Amino acid sequence: MTRSPLYWRGLRVPWIAPWSAEATGKPPIVPRRRVGPGIGYQDEHHTDRRDDVLWIRVPLTPGRGTPHFAGVHALRQRQAMDRDLCQVCGRLAVGDRPDGRVLFLMHSASGRPVSEGELTAAPPVHEACAREAVLECPHLRRGWTAALVKHTPAWGVAGILYQPRTLRPRPTSSADSDGLDLVSYEDDVRLRWVLAARMVVALHGVEEVDVASFAGSAAPAGSRPPAS
Ligand SMILES: [Zn+2]
């Protein structure tokens, strides 16, 4: 998979952003065969699952078509979380700092600080890449929050929950704007009925970053979250 920066109309496209040629596949969901109740694909391949959880199918063709800056490519997101890759450039994000901590940056309209134990589907990021992202990413310009983090244990997935009787999507009231529900790796029941689209980690040993200095003096008005 390419790690060369991709550009669109002069802007560097974040590594985890999906392109229009990477539209999510929608193979029919069927009852899982052989192994207990749950969902599966008719033509399921072993690469469709991670830790026995069914994952959404998406093509890997970065650079083809137009990018969706605010979107997330499910498999690059998982790779980034799994391997501590920077969400902006796709390169290893650990080892940047002598204290071993890793930077996390996420959209936050209110600028609310990251809390201890908070769950996130936003992969880590280099400091330089984060600085660039808050200046250039249209999504993050609406507000962001950042923290240095010591430990990021895998927590679970975010995905589309399916109704066991009808095999149709049935998001709960706590699903996000994409219809994704959070499901813990300890929730054996719901893991069988979720179509995963994001890997989710917990953030521990959190220290909020001074976002004003982090953005640098060149940050244009409106790129910082409102004071809380
Ligand atoms: Zn980077």
Coordinates of C-alpha atoms and ligand atoms in Angstrom, one line a residue:
M1 CA 0.0 0.0 0.0
T2 CA 1.3 3.4 -1.0
R3 CA 2.8 5.7 1.7
S4 CA 3.5 8.5 -0.8
P5 CA 1.6 11.6 -0.1
L6 CA -1.5 12.1 -2.3
Y7 CA -2.7 15.5 -3.2
W8 CA -6.0 16.9 -4.4
R9 CA -6.3 20.5 -5.6
G10 CA -3.1 21.4 -3.7
L11 CA -4.1 19.8 -0.4
R12 CA -2.5 16.8 1.0
V13 CA -5.1 14.1 1.5
P14 CA -5.0 12.3 4.8
W15 CA -3.9 8.7 4.5
I16 CA -7.1 7.3 6.1
A17 CA -9.4 9.4 3.9
P18 CA -11.4 7.4 1.4
W19 CA -11.5 8.2 -2.3
S20 CA -14.6 8.0 -4.5
A21 CA -13.3 4.8 -6.2
E22 CA -13.1 3.2 -2.7
A23 CA -16.9 3.1 -2.2
T24 CA -18.0 0.5 0.4
G25 CA -19.0 -2.8 -1.1
K26 CA -22.4 -4.1 -0.1
P27 CA -22.4 -7.9 -0.4
P28 CA -25.6 -9.5 0.9
I29 CA -25.5 -10.2 4.7
V30 CA -26.6 -13.8 5.4
P31 CA -26.9 -15.9 8.6
R32 CA -23.5 -17.1 9.6
R33 CA -22.9 -20.7 8.7
R34 CA -21.3 -23.3 10.8
V35 CA -20.4 -21.2 13.8
G36 CA -23.4 -20.2 16.0
P37 CA -25.8 -17.3 15.3
G38 CA -24.6 -14.1 13.8
I39 CA -24.0 -12.4 10.4
G40 CA -21.7 -13.4 7.6
Y41 CA -21.2 -13.0 3.9
Q42 CA -22.4 -15.6 1.4
D43 CA -19.0 -15.8 -0.2
E44 CA -17.1 -15.1 2.9
H45 CA -13.3 -15.2 2.9
H46 CA -11.1 -15.4 6.0
T47 CA -9.9 -11.9 5.3
D48 CA -13.5 -10.6 5.9
R49 CA -13.0 -11.2 9.7
R50 CA -10.7 -9.9 12.3
D51 CA -10.8 -11.5 15.8
D52 CA -13.8 -13.4 14.5
V53 CA -15.7 -10.1 13.9
L54 CA -17.1 -9.5 10.4
W55 CA -15.6 -6.4 8.7
I56 CA -17.1 -4.1 6.0
R57 CA -15.6 -4.6 2.5
V58 CA -13.9 -1.7 0.9
P59 CA -11.6 -1.5 -2.2
L60 CA -8.0 -0.3 -1.7
T61 CA -7.4 2.2 -4.5
P62 CA -6.2 5.4 -2.8
G63 CA -5.7 8.3 -5.2
R64 CA -8.5 7.2 -7.6
G65 CA -11.4 9.6 -8.0
T66 CA -11.9 12.4 -5.5
P67 CA -11.1 12.3 -1.8
H68 CA -13.6 12.6 1.0
F69 CA -11.6 14.5 3.6
A70 CA -13.9 14.0 6.5
G71 CA -14.4 10.4 5.8
V72 CA -12.6 7.3 7.0
H73 CA -11.4 4.3 4.9
A74 CA -12.3 1.3 7.2
L75 CA -9.3 -0.8 6.4
R76 CA -6.7 1.9 6.5
Q77 CA -8.2 3.1 9.8
R78 CA -7.8 -0.4 11.2
Q79 CA -4.3 -0.7 9.9
A80 CA -3.4 2.6 11.4
M81 CA -4.8 1.6 14.8
D82 CA -3.4 -1.9 14.7
R83 CA 0.2 -0.8 13.7
D84 CA 0.3 2.7 15.3
L85 CA 0.4 4.4 11.9
C86 CA -0.1 8.2 11.5
Q87 CA -3.6 8.9 10.2
V88 CA -2.2 11.7 8.0
C89 CA 0.9 10.2 6.4
G90 CA 0.5 6.5 7.0
R91 CA 4.0 6.1 8.5
L92 CA 4.8 4.8 12.0
A93 CA 3.6 7.3 14.6
V94 CA 5.4 5.9 17.6
G95 CA 9.0 6.8 18.5
D96 CA 8.6 10.4 17.7
R97 CA 9.1 11.4 21.4
P98 CA 11.7 10.3 24.0
D99 CA 8.9 9.6 26.5
G100 CA 7.2 7.1 24.2
R101 CA 3.9 8.9 24.3
V102 CA 1.8 9.2 21.1
L103 CA -0.2 12.1 19.9
F104 CA -3.9 11.8 19.2
L105 CA -5.9 14.4 17.4
M106 CA -9.6 14.3 16.8
H107 CA -12.5 16.4 15.6
S108 CA -14.3 18.2 18.4
A109 CA -16.7 21.0 17.7
S110 CA -16.6 22.1 21.4
G111 CA -12.9 21.6 21.9
R112 CA -13.6 19.5 25.0
P113 CA -10.4 18.0 26.4
V114 CA -9.8 14.3 25.9
S115 CA -10.7 12.4 29.1
E116 CA -8.9 9.5 30.8
G117 CA -10.1 6.2 29.3
E118 CA -11.9 7.9 26.5
L119 CA -12.7 5.7 23.5
T120 CA -11.6 6.8 20.0
A121 CA -11.6 5.6 16.4
A122 CA -9.2 8.4 15.4
P123 CA -5.7 6.8 14.8
P124 CA -2.5 8.5 16.2
V125 CA -0.7 11.3 14.3
H126 CA 2.7 12.8 14.1
E127 CA 3.1 16.3 15.6
A128 CA 4.1 17.8 12.3
C129 CA 1.3 16.0 10.5
A130 CA -1.2 17.2 13.1
R131 CA 0.0 20.8 12.7
E132 CA -0.6 20.5 9.0
A133 CA -4.0 18.8 9.5
V134 CA -5.5 21.5 11.7
L135 CA -4.5 24.1 9.2
E136 CA -5.6 22.4 6.1
C137 CA -8.2 19.8 6.8
P138 CA -11.7 21.2 6.3
H139 CA -13.1 18.8 8.8
L140 CA -10.8 19.7 11.6
R141 CA -11.1 23.4 10.9
R142 CA -14.5 23.2 12.6
G143 CA -12.8 22.3 15.9
W144 CA -10.4 19.8 17.3
T145 CA -8.9 18.5 20.5
A146 CA -5.5 16.8 21.0
A147 CA -3.7 14.8 23.7
L148 CA -0.5 12.9 24.4
V149 CA -1.3 9.3 25.4
K150 CA 0.7 6.6 27.1
H151 CA -1.4 3.5 26.5
T152 CA -3.9 2.6 23.9
P153 CA -5.4 -0.9 24.5
A154 CA -7.7 -2.2 21.9
W155 CA -11.3 -1.8 23.2
G156 CA -13.6 -3.0 20.4
V157 CA -15.1 -1.9 17.1
A158 CA -17.5 0.7 15.8
G159 CA -19.9 -0.8 13.2
I160 CA -23.4 -1.4 11.9
L161 CA -25.5 -3.5 14.2
Y162 CA -27.9 -6.0 12.4
Q163 CA -31.2 -7.2 13.7
P164 CA -31.0 -11.0 14.2
R165 CA -34.6 -11.7 13.0
T166 CA -34.6 -9.5 9.8
L167 CA -30.9 -9.4 9.1
R168 CA -31.3 -5.6 8.5
P169 CA -29.3 -2.8 9.9
R170 CA -30.7 -1.6 13.2
P171 CA -28.6 1.2 14.8
T172 CA -29.3 2.0 18.4
S173 CA -30.1 5.4 19.7
S174 CA -26.5 5.9 20.7
A175 CA -25.2 5.3 17.2
D176 CA -23.1 8.1 15.7
S177 CA -24.1 10.2 12.6
D178 CA -22.8 7.4 10.3
G179 CA -25.0 4.8 12.0
L180 CA -22.1 3.2 13.8
D181 CA -22.5 1.7 17.3
L182 CA -19.6 1.0 19.6
V183 CA -19.2 -2.7 20.5
S184 CA -16.7 -3.9 23.1
Y185 CA -14.5 -7.0 22.5
E186 CA -16.1 -8.3 25.7
D187 CA -19.6 -8.1 24.3
D188 CA -19.8 -11.6 22.9
V189 CA -23.4 -11.3 21.8
R190 CA -23.3 -8.0 19.9
L191 CA -20.0 -8.8 18.3
R192 CA -21.8 -11.6 16.4
W193 CA -24.3 -9.0 14.9
V194 CA -22.0 -6.1 14.1
L195 CA -20.5 -5.3 10.7
A196 CA -17.3 -3.5 11.9
A197 CA -16.1 -0.4 10.2
R198 CA -13.7 1.1 12.7
M199 CA -11.3 -0.3 15.3
V200 CA -11.7 1.5 18.6
V201 CA -9.0 1.9 21.3
A202 CA -9.1 3.4 24.8
L203 CA -6.8 6.3 25.7
H204 CA -5.0 6.0 29.0
G205 CA -2.3 8.2 30.6
V206 CA -3.8 11.2 28.8
E207 CA -2.3 14.6 29.0
E208 CA -4.1 17.4 27.1
V209 CA -1.9 19.2 24.7
D210 CA -1.8 23.0 24.8
V211 CA -3.7 23.3 21.6
A212 CA -2.9 26.9 21.2
S213 CA 0.9 26.4 21.1
F214 CA 0.4 23.1 19.3
A215 CA -1.2 24.8 16.3
G216 CA 1.5 27.4 16.1
S217 CA 1.2 31.1 15.7
A218 CA 0.4 30.7 12.0
A219 CA -3.0 29.1 12.7
P220 CA -5.6 31.2 10.9
A221 CA -8.6 32.5 12.8
G222 CA -11.3 29.8 13.0
S223 CA -8.9 26.8 12.9
R224 CA -8.9 26.5 16.7
P225 CA -11.7 25.1 18.8
P226 CA -13.7 27.7 20.7
A227 CA -12.5 28.3 24.3
S228 CA -14.4 26.1 26.7
Ligands
ZN1 ZN 2.4 11.6 9.9

